[in-house]
Amino acid sequence: MRPSGHWHLQAIQPMLLAFVCCIWLIPGALAQGPPGKNAKPENQPPDKTELAIAPAKVDVQPVAHDEEIRKRLQSVLEATKWFVDPRVQVDAGVVFLSGQADTEELRKWAGDLARNTQDVVAVANRIDVTEPSAWDFAATRNGMTTLWRDFLRALPYIVFGLFILLLSAGAGWLAARGTRAFFRKRVRAKLLLGVVAWGAGLLVFLAGAYVVLRVSGLTQLALTIVGGTGLVGLAVGIAFRDITENFLSSIFLSVQRPFESGDLIEVAGVSGFVQQLNIRTTVLMTLSGNLVQIPNALVYKSTLRNFSANPNRRENFVVGIGYDDPIDKAQEVARKVLASHPAILNDPEPWVLADNLGKATVDLRIYFWLNGEAHSFLKVRSSVIRLVKRAFQENGISMPDEAREVVFPRGVPVTMLTGESDPTGGTRRASEPDRHRTPDRGKTTTGEDEVSTKAEGGLSSESGAIQEQVRKAQPLDEQENLLQAAPKVRAAE
């Protein structure tokens, strides 16, 4: 009817085809970017993300013929190089696809491509999915390639993270040293000083680690680590309760300092000279020459006696006299012995007190003070007991034995088995002291008048012997000692 119009339509068909091709290829080229960037090998299958989006509708021309549809789809399938021997046939708008694909995603993508092409009525997808060989390492190679690509992408974060961690570690070390220098003159306890210093350094390092995790996009992990630090500390404290308790006790002992190295103390029933306080135990050298380790928790919770805190020490003992002996006279005799003893202090003054009325004796308790740094309380006590007993004997003061002394009521006649009789010809009471006998006033052996005998070994402290035992004992690591004073033995006993 209008040939000229039909001729014009045929003339502009190549132009329309070129325009459609430009619209088809230019967006793909822009999406691919410049050559060499994000480029893939020619035969590499597409990622699932590339196949997730169905191809847009393909318009060949307003009225597409079967041959044009076939050529267009055939060229697209061959251009991707994702298929093996792809073949496209079109009959009355029905597209028949054949060939081989490596994955089901590629087969589905080819079917969606044909389905979205203009004037396609139906798609018969006959593309076969090839089963990979048992010796095909393509998947492994692709996985390794993906890992390498991810590593390269994460490499800047790794370098930055290492730099921040090194920087925070150095800053933490400087913070620890600065904190130690700041509190050196304010905190005497070495352990507490170390805990505070390294605690400040650890906080600085954790801050750097938090920054690294935030920059890497692991904010939730950073919050989990920071929040879980307290939970981890609580779990560790419960699991290692005894160790934690001893550690905390060592901090408290080093802060309060109830004793120093070389002090004579008594704790948990053990007496000895302090050799070391470490983060776990307190080491004592007992008077028997043995090293004893006591857990710090037990030392902190037990009653502790420090004999070296005050050099003066009070001792006492009990002596019994007969009921017929005057108490005031016995007190005066004992007081004179104490006053004349060279190892007993006059200030505080000694006491002689009536302590108890026993079954056969009146008990006197004698108190006296001595300088524990200069004298041994064991030797001085032995000397005082010996001298008081001799003074009582010289002054006619009896010291009955409750286990053997029997007191009969007055008026009960008793016959003496030893053959002794009352000078009046009668009997006498067995408990009555012999007032007519001359008291024992010195019928003694040589040396009894001395304050100390050879058996007592003098009155001086045994600190020298203890020091010798300390030198012979197994050496301790002085770096672990939390006490500032050097180990030495004080003569407190």
Short mmCIF file of C-alpha atoms in Angstrom, two decimals:
data_model
loop_
_atom_site.label_atom_id
_atom_site.label_comp_id
_atom_site.label_asym_id
_atom_site.label_seq_id
_atom_site.Cartn_x
_atom_site.Cartn_y
_atom_site.Cartn_z
CA MET A 1 0.00 0.00 0.00
CA ARG A 2 2.75 2.52 1.02
CA PRO A 3 6.08 1.20 -0.27
CA SER A 4 7.92 4.34 0.56
CA GLY A 5 6.99 4.01 4.18
CA HIS A 6 8.06 0.38 4.20
CA TRP A 7 11.38 1.39 2.63
CA HIS A 8 11.94 3.98 5.26
CA LEU A 9 11.24 1.38 7.94
CA GLN A 10 13.77 -1.00 6.44
CA ALA A 11 16.34 1.78 6.24
CA ILE A 12 16.13 2.67 9.85
CA GLN A 13 16.20 -0.96 11.08
CA PRO A 14 20.08 -1.08 11.23
CA MET A 15 20.06 2.19 13.07
CA LEU A 16 17.56 0.90 15.60
CA LEU A 17 19.56 -2.31 16.00
CA ALA A 18 22.79 -0.36 16.63
CA PHE A 19 20.99 1.85 19.15
CA VAL A 20 19.63 -1.19 21.00
CA CYS A 21 23.08 -2.79 21.05
CA CYS A 22 24.58 0.37 22.55
CA ILE A 23 21.88 0.42 25.21
CA TRP A 24 22.62 -3.26 25.91
CA LEU A 25 26.44 -3.06 25.97
CA ILE A 26 27.14 0.36 27.52
CA PRO A 27 25.55 -0.37 30.94
CA GLY A 28 27.41 -3.67 31.05
CA ALA A 29 30.71 -1.95 30.23
CA LEU A 30 30.10 0.68 32.86
CA ALA A 31 29.26 -1.97 35.42
CA GLN A 32 32.40 -3.90 34.59
CA GLY A 33 34.61 -0.83 35.11
CA PRO A 34 37.96 -0.23 33.50
CA PRO A 35 39.92 -3.16 32.16
CA GLY A 36 41.96 -5.01 34.73
CA LYS A 37 39.81 -3.97 37.72
CA ASN A 38 37.60 -6.71 39.17
CA ALA A 39 38.25 -8.68 35.99
CA LYS A 40 37.60 -12.41 35.95
CA PRO A 41 39.06 -15.18 33.84
CA GLU A 42 37.09 -15.74 30.71
CA ASN A 43 35.86 -19.21 31.57
CA GLN A 44 35.17 -18.55 35.27
CA PRO A 45 31.49 -19.13 36.18
CA PRO A 46 29.59 -16.12 37.52
CA ASP A 47 29.06 -15.60 41.23
CA LYS A 48 25.67 -16.31 42.73
CA THR A 49 25.23 -12.59 43.31
CA GLU A 50 25.55 -12.03 39.54
CA LEU A 51 22.91 -14.65 38.83
CA ALA A 52 20.55 -13.51 41.54
CA ILE A 53 19.26 -10.67 39.36
CA ALA A 54 17.25 -11.84 36.37
CA PRO A 55 18.30 -10.26 33.08
CA ALA A 56 16.25 -7.30 31.94
CA LYS A 57 13.77 -7.68 29.14
CA VAL A 58 15.53 -7.77 25.77
CA ASP A 59 13.93 -5.76 22.99
CA VAL A 60 15.25 -6.55 19.52
CA GLN A 61 12.86 -4.37 17.57
CA PRO A 62 9.19 -3.59 17.77
CA VAL A 63 8.40 -6.81 15.89
CA ALA A 64 11.16 -9.40 16.31
CA HIS A 65 11.53 -12.32 14.00
CA ASP A 66 12.56 -15.81 15.13
CA GLU A 67 15.94 -15.62 13.44
CA GLU A 68 16.77 -12.31 15.08
CA ILE A 69 15.85 -13.73 18.49
CA ARG A 70 18.01 -16.79 17.88
CA LYS A 71 21.01 -14.76 16.76
CA ARG A 72 20.77 -12.42 19.74
CA LEU A 73 20.47 -15.16 22.36
CA GLN A 74 23.16 -17.26 20.66
CA SER A 75 25.58 -14.33 20.69
CA VAL A 76 24.89 -13.60 24.37
CA LEU A 77 25.40 -17.22 25.48
CA GLU A 78 28.62 -17.49 23.49
CA ALA A 79 29.87 -14.13 24.79
CA THR A 80 29.58 -15.19 28.41
CA LYS A 81 31.65 -18.33 27.81
CA TRP A 82 29.85 -19.92 30.72
CA PHE A 83 28.32 -22.68 28.60
CA VAL A 84 29.70 -25.58 26.58
CA ASP A 85 28.39 -25.82 22.99
CA PRO A 86 25.37 -23.59 23.53
CA ARG A 87 22.69 -23.85 20.83
CA VAL A 88 19.56 -21.75 20.40
CA GLN A 89 16.60 -22.57 18.16
CA VAL A 90 13.47 -20.45 17.83
CA ASP A 91 10.21 -21.60 16.28
CA ALA A 92 7.09 -19.40 16.34
CA GLY A 93 8.43 -17.49 19.35
CA VAL A 94 9.34 -20.66 21.28
CA VAL A 95 13.01 -20.76 22.28
CA PHE A 96 14.78 -24.14 22.53
CA LEU A 97 18.05 -24.03 24.53
CA SER A 98 20.59 -26.84 24.51
CA GLY A 99 24.15 -27.32 25.59
CA GLN A 100 25.92 -27.86 28.90
CA ALA A 101 26.34 -25.75 32.01
CA ASP A 102 28.48 -26.28 35.09
CA THR A 103 25.83 -25.37 37.65
CA GLU A 104 22.07 -25.25 37.99
CA GLU A 105 22.30 -21.48 38.53
CA LEU A 106 23.81 -21.05 35.03
CA ARG A 107 21.09 -23.20 33.46
CA LYS A 108 18.37 -21.16 35.20
CA TRP A 109 20.05 -17.89 34.18
CA ALA A 110 20.01 -18.90 30.49
CA GLY A 111 16.33 -19.75 30.74
CA ASP A 112 15.53 -16.39 32.38
CA LEU A 113 17.52 -14.59 29.71
CA ALA A 114 15.52 -16.23 26.90
CA ARG A 115 12.22 -15.70 28.76
CA ASN A 116 12.82 -11.95 29.10
CA THR A 117 13.68 -11.51 25.42
CA GLN A 118 11.14 -9.61 23.31
CA ASP A 119 8.38 -11.61 21.58
CA VAL A 120 9.46 -14.89 23.20
CA VAL A 121 6.36 -16.97 23.85
CA ALA A 122 7.90 -19.87 25.77
CA VAL A 123 11.28 -21.36 26.66
CA ALA A 124 12.26 -25.00 26.48
CA ASN A 125 15.43 -25.21 28.57
CA ARG A 126 17.28 -28.36 27.52
CA ILE A 127 20.68 -27.32 28.86
CA ASP A 128 22.30 -30.16 30.78
CA VAL A 129 24.18 -29.61 34.07
CA THR A 130 27.47 -31.48 33.92
CA GLU A 131 28.55 -33.44 36.97
CA PRO A 132 32.02 -32.37 38.13
CA SER A 133 34.76 -34.97 38.03
CA ALA A 134 36.14 -36.41 41.25
CA TRP A 135 39.51 -34.97 40.26
CA ASP A 136 38.12 -31.58 39.39
CA PHE A 137 39.69 -29.04 41.74
CA ALA A 138 37.97 -26.08 40.16
CA ALA A 139 35.78 -25.53 43.24
CA THR A 140 38.81 -25.68 45.49
CA ARG A 141 40.66 -23.30 43.21
CA ASN A 142 37.73 -20.93 43.19
CA GLY A 143 37.49 -21.12 46.98
CA MET A 144 41.18 -20.38 47.39
CA THR A 145 40.85 -17.52 44.92
CA THR A 146 37.97 -16.12 46.96
CA LEU A 147 39.98 -16.43 50.17
CA TRP A 148 42.96 -14.71 48.57
CA ARG A 149 40.74 -11.92 47.28
CA ASP A 150 39.17 -11.49 50.73
CA PHE A 151 42.63 -11.44 52.31
CA LEU A 152 43.78 -8.73 49.93
CA ARG A 153 40.69 -6.71 50.71
CA ALA A 154 41.24 -7.12 54.47
CA LEU A 155 45.00 -6.48 54.27
CA PRO A 156 44.71 -2.71 54.92
CA TYR A 157 42.61 -3.41 58.02
CA ILE A 158 45.13 -5.97 59.21
CA VAL A 159 48.05 -3.57 58.80
CA PHE A 160 46.15 -0.80 60.52
CA GLY A 161 45.08 -3.12 63.34
CA LEU A 162 48.64 -4.33 63.94
CA PHE A 163 49.88 -0.75 63.98
CA ILE A 164 47.22 0.29 66.51
CA LEU A 165 47.90 -2.77 68.68
CA LEU A 166 51.64 -2.08 68.73
CA LEU A 167 50.96 1.55 69.47
CA SER A 168 48.55 0.69 72.30
CA ALA A 169 51.01 -1.87 73.71
CA GLY A 170 53.73 0.77 73.82
CA ALA A 171 51.32 3.29 75.31
CA GLY A 172 50.27 0.72 77.93
CA TRP A 173 53.90 0.06 78.85
CA LEU A 174 54.53 3.79 79.22
CA ALA A 175 51.33 4.16 81.26
CA ALA A 176 52.46 1.35 83.59
CA ARG A 177 55.87 2.95 84.10
CA GLY A 178 54.34 6.39 84.63
CA THR A 179 51.82 5.04 87.14
CA ARG A 180 54.57 3.18 89.01
CA ALA A 181 56.71 6.33 89.15
CA PHE A 182 53.75 8.43 90.32
CA PHE A 183 52.74 6.08 93.15
CA ARG A 184 56.25 4.96 94.12
CA LYS A 185 56.45 7.35 97.06
CA ARG A 186 52.76 7.09 97.91
CA VAL A 187 52.37 3.30 98.03
CA ARG A 188 54.86 1.27 100.05
CA ALA A 189 53.50 -2.14 99.11
CA LYS A 190 55.38 -3.43 96.06
CA LEU A 191 52.64 -5.85 95.08
CA LEU A 192 49.90 -3.20 95.21
CA LEU A 193 52.14 -0.82 93.26
CA GLY A 194 52.66 -3.46 90.56
CA VAL A 195 48.94 -4.27 90.35
CA VAL A 196 47.97 -0.59 89.98
CA ALA A 197 50.69 0.05 87.39
CA TRP A 198 49.93 -2.93 85.19
CA GLY A 199 46.19 -2.35 85.61
CA ALA A 200 46.59 1.12 84.11
CA GLY A 201 48.69 -0.30 81.26
CA LEU A 202 46.09 -3.00 80.58
CA LEU A 203 43.30 -0.42 80.35
CA VAL A 204 45.26 1.51 77.74
CA PHE A 205 45.90 -1.66 75.71
CA LEU A 206 42.23 -2.67 75.87
CA ALA A 207 41.27 0.78 74.61
CA GLY A 208 43.52 0.26 71.57
CA ALA A 209 42.05 -3.19 70.92
CA TYR A 210 38.55 -1.72 71.11
CA VAL A 211 39.49 0.90 68.48
CA VAL A 212 40.82 -1.84 66.17
CA LEU A 213 37.63 -3.86 66.45
CA ARG A 214 35.45 -0.82 65.84
CA VAL A 215 37.40 0.19 62.73
CA SER A 216 37.20 -3.37 61.42
CA GLY A 217 33.43 -3.31 61.73
CA LEU A 218 33.37 -5.72 64.66
CA THR A 219 31.57 -3.36 67.02
CA GLN A 220 29.43 -6.10 68.54
CA LEU A 221 32.50 -8.24 69.15
CA ALA A 222 34.26 -5.27 70.78
CA LEU A 223 31.32 -4.69 73.11
CA THR A 224 31.17 -8.40 73.87
CA ILE A 225 34.86 -8.51 74.77
CA VAL A 226 34.64 -5.42 76.95
CA GLY A 227 31.48 -6.61 78.65
CA GLY A 228 32.76 -10.17 79.00
CA THR A 229 35.94 -9.10 80.75
CA GLY A 230 34.09 -8.82 84.05
CA LEU A 231 32.41 -12.18 83.52
CA VAL A 232 35.75 -13.83 82.74
CA GLY A 233 37.27 -12.27 85.84
CA LEU A 234 34.36 -13.54 87.95
CA ALA A 235 34.64 -17.05 86.49
CA VAL A 236 38.40 -17.13 87.07
CA GLY A 237 37.91 -15.88 90.63
CA ILE A 238 35.42 -18.67 91.36
CA ALA A 239 37.51 -21.38 89.70
CA PHE A 240 40.72 -20.32 91.47
CA ARG A 241 39.15 -19.15 94.72
CA ASP A 242 42.03 -20.21 96.97
CA ILE A 243 44.68 -18.70 94.69
CA THR A 244 42.70 -15.48 94.36
CA GLU A 245 42.12 -15.32 98.11
CA ASN A 246 45.83 -15.75 98.85
CA PHE A 247 46.72 -13.15 96.22
CA LEU A 248 44.31 -10.57 97.65
CA SER A 249 45.51 -11.37 101.18
CA SER A 250 49.10 -10.74 100.08
CA ILE A 251 48.03 -7.31 98.81
CA PHE A 252 46.33 -6.48 102.11
CA LEU A 253 49.29 -7.74 104.16
CA SER A 254 51.77 -5.76 102.08
CA VAL A 255 49.63 -2.63 102.52
CA GLN A 256 48.91 -2.98 106.25
CA ARG A 257 52.40 -4.41 107.01
CA PRO A 258 51.69 -6.10 110.37
CA PHE A 259 55.26 -7.46 110.32
CA GLU A 260 58.60 -6.97 108.59
CA SER A 261 61.29 -9.36 107.48
CA GLY A 262 63.05 -10.75 110.53
CA ASP A 263 60.19 -10.13 112.99
CA LEU A 264 59.29 -12.88 115.42
CA ILE A 265 55.58 -13.61 115.07
CA GLU A 266 53.07 -16.24 116.09
CA VAL A 267 50.23 -17.06 113.72
CA ALA A 268 48.01 -20.12 113.33
CA GLY A 269 49.86 -21.81 116.21
CA VAL A 270 53.27 -21.42 114.54
CA SER A 271 56.02 -19.19 115.98
CA GLY A 272 59.01 -18.10 113.94
CA PHE A 273 61.01 -15.35 112.31
CA VAL A 274 59.57 -13.89 109.10
CA GLN A 275 61.73 -14.69 106.09
CA GLN A 276 59.52 -13.75 103.16
CA LEU A 277 56.07 -12.61 102.10
CA ASN A 278 55.23 -13.61 98.53
CA ILE A 279 52.01 -13.56 96.55
CA ARG A 280 50.95 -16.95 97.93
CA THR A 281 52.49 -17.69 101.33
CA THR A 282 54.34 -16.26 104.32
CA VAL A 283 57.60 -18.08 105.05
CA LEU A 284 58.73 -18.43 108.69
CA MET A 285 61.89 -19.84 110.25
CA THR A 286 60.68 -21.56 113.41
CA LEU A 287 62.66 -21.78 116.64
CA SER A 288 63.34 -25.40 115.73
CA GLY A 289 65.19 -24.31 112.57
CA ASN A 290 62.47 -25.32 110.08
CA LEU A 291 61.08 -23.27 107.21
CA VAL A 292 57.28 -23.17 107.36
CA GLN A 293 55.02 -21.75 104.64
CA ILE A 294 51.63 -20.48 105.78
CA PRO A 295 48.97 -19.44 103.21
CA ASN A 296 48.47 -15.69 103.22
CA ALA A 297 44.71 -16.08 103.55
CA LEU A 298 45.23 -17.94 106.83
CA VAL A 299 47.75 -15.35 108.02
CA TYR A 300 45.36 -12.50 107.22
CA LYS A 301 42.35 -14.11 108.92
CA SER A 302 44.15 -15.52 111.99
CA THR A 303 45.17 -13.79 115.20
CA LEU A 304 48.75 -12.61 114.75
CA ARG A 305 51.19 -11.84 117.58
CA ASN A 306 54.25 -9.79 116.70
CA PHE A 307 56.82 -10.13 119.46
CA SER A 308 59.27 -7.83 117.68
CA ALA A 309 56.90 -4.86 117.56
CA ASN A 310 57.79 -4.12 121.22
CA PRO A 311 61.19 -5.32 122.50
CA ASN A 312 59.90 -5.61 126.07
CA ARG A 313 58.05 -8.80 126.92
CA ARG A 314 56.23 -9.91 130.08
CA GLU A 315 56.45 -13.46 131.38
CA ASN A 316 54.91 -15.19 134.38
CA PHE A 317 54.87 -18.46 136.27
CA VAL A 318 53.05 -19.94 139.28
CA VAL A 319 54.59 -21.24 142.54
CA GLY A 320 52.65 -22.73 145.44
CA ILE A 321 53.41 -22.21 149.18
CA GLY A 322 52.00 -23.93 152.25
CA TYR A 323 48.90 -22.66 154.03
CA ASP A 324 50.89 -22.14 157.25
CA ASP A 325 53.42 -19.86 155.49
CA PRO A 326 52.75 -16.10 155.55
CA ILE A 327 51.85 -14.87 152.08
CA ASP A 328 53.32 -11.41 152.51
CA LYS A 329 56.67 -12.86 153.53
CA ALA A 330 56.75 -15.15 150.47
CA GLN A 331 55.83 -12.17 148.25
CA GLU A 332 58.65 -10.08 149.64
CA VAL A 333 61.20 -12.87 149.22
CA ALA A 334 60.18 -13.35 145.56
CA ARG A 335 60.16 -9.58 144.96
CA LYS A 336 63.73 -9.23 146.16
CA VAL A 337 64.83 -12.00 143.81
CA LEU A 338 63.18 -10.22 140.90
CA ALA A 339 64.60 -6.82 141.89
CA SER A 340 68.15 -8.14 142.04
CA HIS A 341 68.00 -10.09 138.76
CA PRO A 342 70.05 -8.36 136.03
CA ALA A 343 67.78 -9.42 133.14
CA ILE A 344 64.50 -8.25 134.72
CA LEU A 345 63.34 -4.70 134.09
CA ASN A 346 62.37 -2.44 136.97
CA ASP A 347 60.09 -0.40 134.72
CA PRO A 348 57.51 -1.83 134.34
CA GLU A 349 57.99 -3.21 137.86
CA PRO A 350 57.61 -6.94 138.60
CA TRP A 351 54.62 -8.28 140.50
CA VAL A 352 54.10 -11.14 142.96
CA LEU A 353 50.36 -11.72 143.33
CA ALA A 354 48.28 -14.28 145.20
CA ASP A 355 46.54 -16.11 142.40
CA ASN A 356 44.58 -19.05 143.80
CA LEU A 357 43.79 -21.07 146.92
CA GLY A 358 44.50 -24.64 145.96
CA LYS A 359 43.79 -27.90 147.78
CA ALA A 360 47.09 -27.91 149.62
CA THR A 361 48.86 -24.71 148.49
CA VAL A 362 48.39 -21.00 148.09
CA ASP A 363 49.38 -20.21 144.48
CA LEU A 364 51.48 -17.12 143.83
CA ARG A 365 51.77 -15.83 140.25
CA ILE A 366 55.00 -13.99 139.55
CA TYR A 367 55.07 -11.42 136.71
CA PHE A 368 58.21 -9.81 135.30
CA TRP A 369 59.37 -7.92 132.21
CA LEU A 370 62.52 -8.44 130.15
CA ASN A 371 64.13 -7.00 127.03
CA GLY A 372 63.45 -9.55 124.33
CA GLU A 373 66.12 -8.19 121.99
CA ALA A 374 68.86 -8.74 124.56
CA HIS A 375 67.69 -11.78 126.53
CA SER A 376 65.90 -15.04 125.88
CA PHE A 377 62.64 -15.34 127.73
CA LEU A 378 63.11 -19.11 128.05
CA LYS A 379 66.47 -18.75 129.80
CA VAL A 380 65.42 -15.84 132.01
CA ARG A 381 62.27 -17.69 133.10
CA SER A 382 64.33 -20.75 134.03
CA SER A 383 66.76 -18.59 136.01
CA VAL A 384 63.99 -16.78 137.93
CA ILE A 385 62.20 -20.05 138.84
CA ARG A 386 65.46 -21.53 140.11
CA LEU A 387 66.36 -18.45 142.19
CA VAL A 388 62.86 -18.09 143.70
CA LYS A 389 62.81 -21.74 144.74
CA ARG A 390 66.21 -21.37 146.44
CA ALA A 391 65.11 -18.17 148.20
CA PHE A 392 61.97 -19.88 149.54
CA GLN A 393 64.01 -22.78 150.86
CA GLU A 394 66.50 -20.44 152.56
CA ASN A 395 63.69 -18.52 154.25
CA GLY A 396 61.79 -21.59 155.44
CA ILE A 397 58.85 -21.21 153.06
CA SER A 398 57.48 -24.61 152.15
CA MET A 399 56.32 -25.57 148.67
CA PRO A 400 54.03 -28.60 149.17
CA ASP A 401 53.08 -30.98 146.43
CA GLU A 402 49.32 -31.20 145.98
CA ALA A 403 49.61 -34.74 144.67
CA ARG A 404 51.32 -36.04 147.84
CA GLU A 405 50.44 -33.55 150.62
CA VAL A 406 47.63 -34.78 152.89
CA VAL A 407 46.15 -32.46 155.53
CA PHE A 408 44.37 -34.16 158.41
CA PRO A 409 41.92 -32.37 160.72
CA ARG A 410 43.49 -31.01 163.89
CA GLY A 411 43.33 -33.46 166.82
CA VAL A 412 43.44 -36.66 164.80
CA PRO A 413 46.38 -38.73 166.07
CA VAL A 414 48.71 -39.99 163.36
CA THR A 415 51.59 -42.43 163.82
CA MET A 416 54.64 -41.58 161.74
CA LEU A 417 55.89 -44.57 159.76
CA THR A 418 59.42 -43.16 159.54
CA GLY A 419 59.96 -43.59 163.29
CA GLU A 420 60.00 -39.87 164.01
CA SER A 421 57.88 -38.82 166.95
CA ASP A 422 56.75 -35.63 168.54
CA PRO A 423 59.30 -34.38 171.16
CA THR A 424 56.43 -34.36 173.69
CA GLY A 425 56.07 -38.11 173.30
CA GLY A 426 52.83 -37.95 171.37
CA THR A 427 51.95 -37.75 167.77
CA ARG A 428 52.02 -34.78 165.46
CA ARG A 429 50.16 -33.72 162.33
CA ALA A 430 51.70 -34.84 159.12
CA SER A 431 51.06 -31.52 157.43
CA GLU A 432 52.60 -29.37 160.11
CA PRO A 433 55.96 -28.03 158.96
CA ASP A 434 59.01 -28.79 161.02
CA ARG A 435 59.66 -25.43 162.68
CA HIS A 436 62.58 -26.76 164.72
CA ARG A 437 64.63 -27.92 161.74
CA THR A 438 67.32 -25.68 160.39
CA PRO A 439 66.36 -24.43 156.94
CA ASP A 440 68.45 -25.40 153.95
CA ARG A 441 70.56 -22.26 153.53
CA GLY A 442 73.14 -23.03 151.00
CA LYS A 443 74.26 -26.59 151.39
CA THR A 444 74.42 -26.44 147.59
CA THR A 445 76.85 -27.17 144.87
CA THR A 446 79.20 -24.64 143.38
CA GLY A 447 77.61 -22.14 141.01
CA GLU A 448 74.08 -22.16 142.48
CA ASP A 449 74.46 -18.55 143.54
CA GLU A 450 75.02 -17.57 139.93
CA VAL A 451 72.19 -15.89 138.01
CA SER A 452 72.66 -18.28 135.10
CA THR A 453 74.11 -21.77 135.11
CA LYS A 454 75.99 -23.63 132.45
CA ALA A 455 72.88 -25.69 131.79
CA GLU A 456 70.94 -22.54 130.95
CA GLY A 457 73.69 -21.35 128.61
CA GLY A 458 73.55 -17.74 129.68
CA LEU A 459 70.68 -15.29 129.43
CA SER A 460 71.40 -13.81 125.99
CA SER A 461 69.04 -14.24 123.09
CA GLU A 462 69.47 -17.14 120.70
CA SER A 463 69.19 -14.83 117.70
CA GLY A 464 72.73 -15.69 116.61
CA ALA A 465 71.88 -19.38 116.40
CA ILE A 466 68.71 -18.60 114.45
CA GLN A 467 70.66 -16.41 112.04
CA GLU A 468 73.06 -19.26 111.46
CA GLN A 469 70.15 -21.57 110.71
CA VAL A 470 68.77 -19.03 108.26
CA ARG A 471 72.07 -18.90 106.42
CA LYS A 472 72.16 -22.68 106.20
CA ALA A 473 68.55 -22.96 105.05
CA GLN A 474 67.57 -23.26 101.40
CA PRO A 475 67.90 -19.76 99.87
CA LEU A 476 64.69 -17.98 98.93
CA ASP A 477 64.09 -15.87 95.86
CA GLU A 478 64.36 -12.32 97.14
CA GLN A 479 62.63 -11.00 94.02
CA GLU A 480 59.41 -12.55 95.28
CA ASN A 481 59.66 -10.89 98.70
CA LEU A 482 56.97 -8.22 99.05
CA LEU A 483 58.59 -6.80 102.20
CA GLN A 484 61.04 -3.99 101.66
CA ALA A 485 63.32 -4.72 104.60
CA ALA A 486 66.14 -7.20 104.01
CA PRO A 487 65.67 -10.52 105.84
CA LYS A 488 67.29 -10.39 109.23
CA VAL A 489 66.56 -12.01 112.55
CA ARG A 490 65.55 -9.85 115.44
CA ALA A 491 66.33 -11.16 118.88
CA ALA A 492 62.80 -11.17 120.22
CA GLU A 493 63.02 -14.47 121.93
#
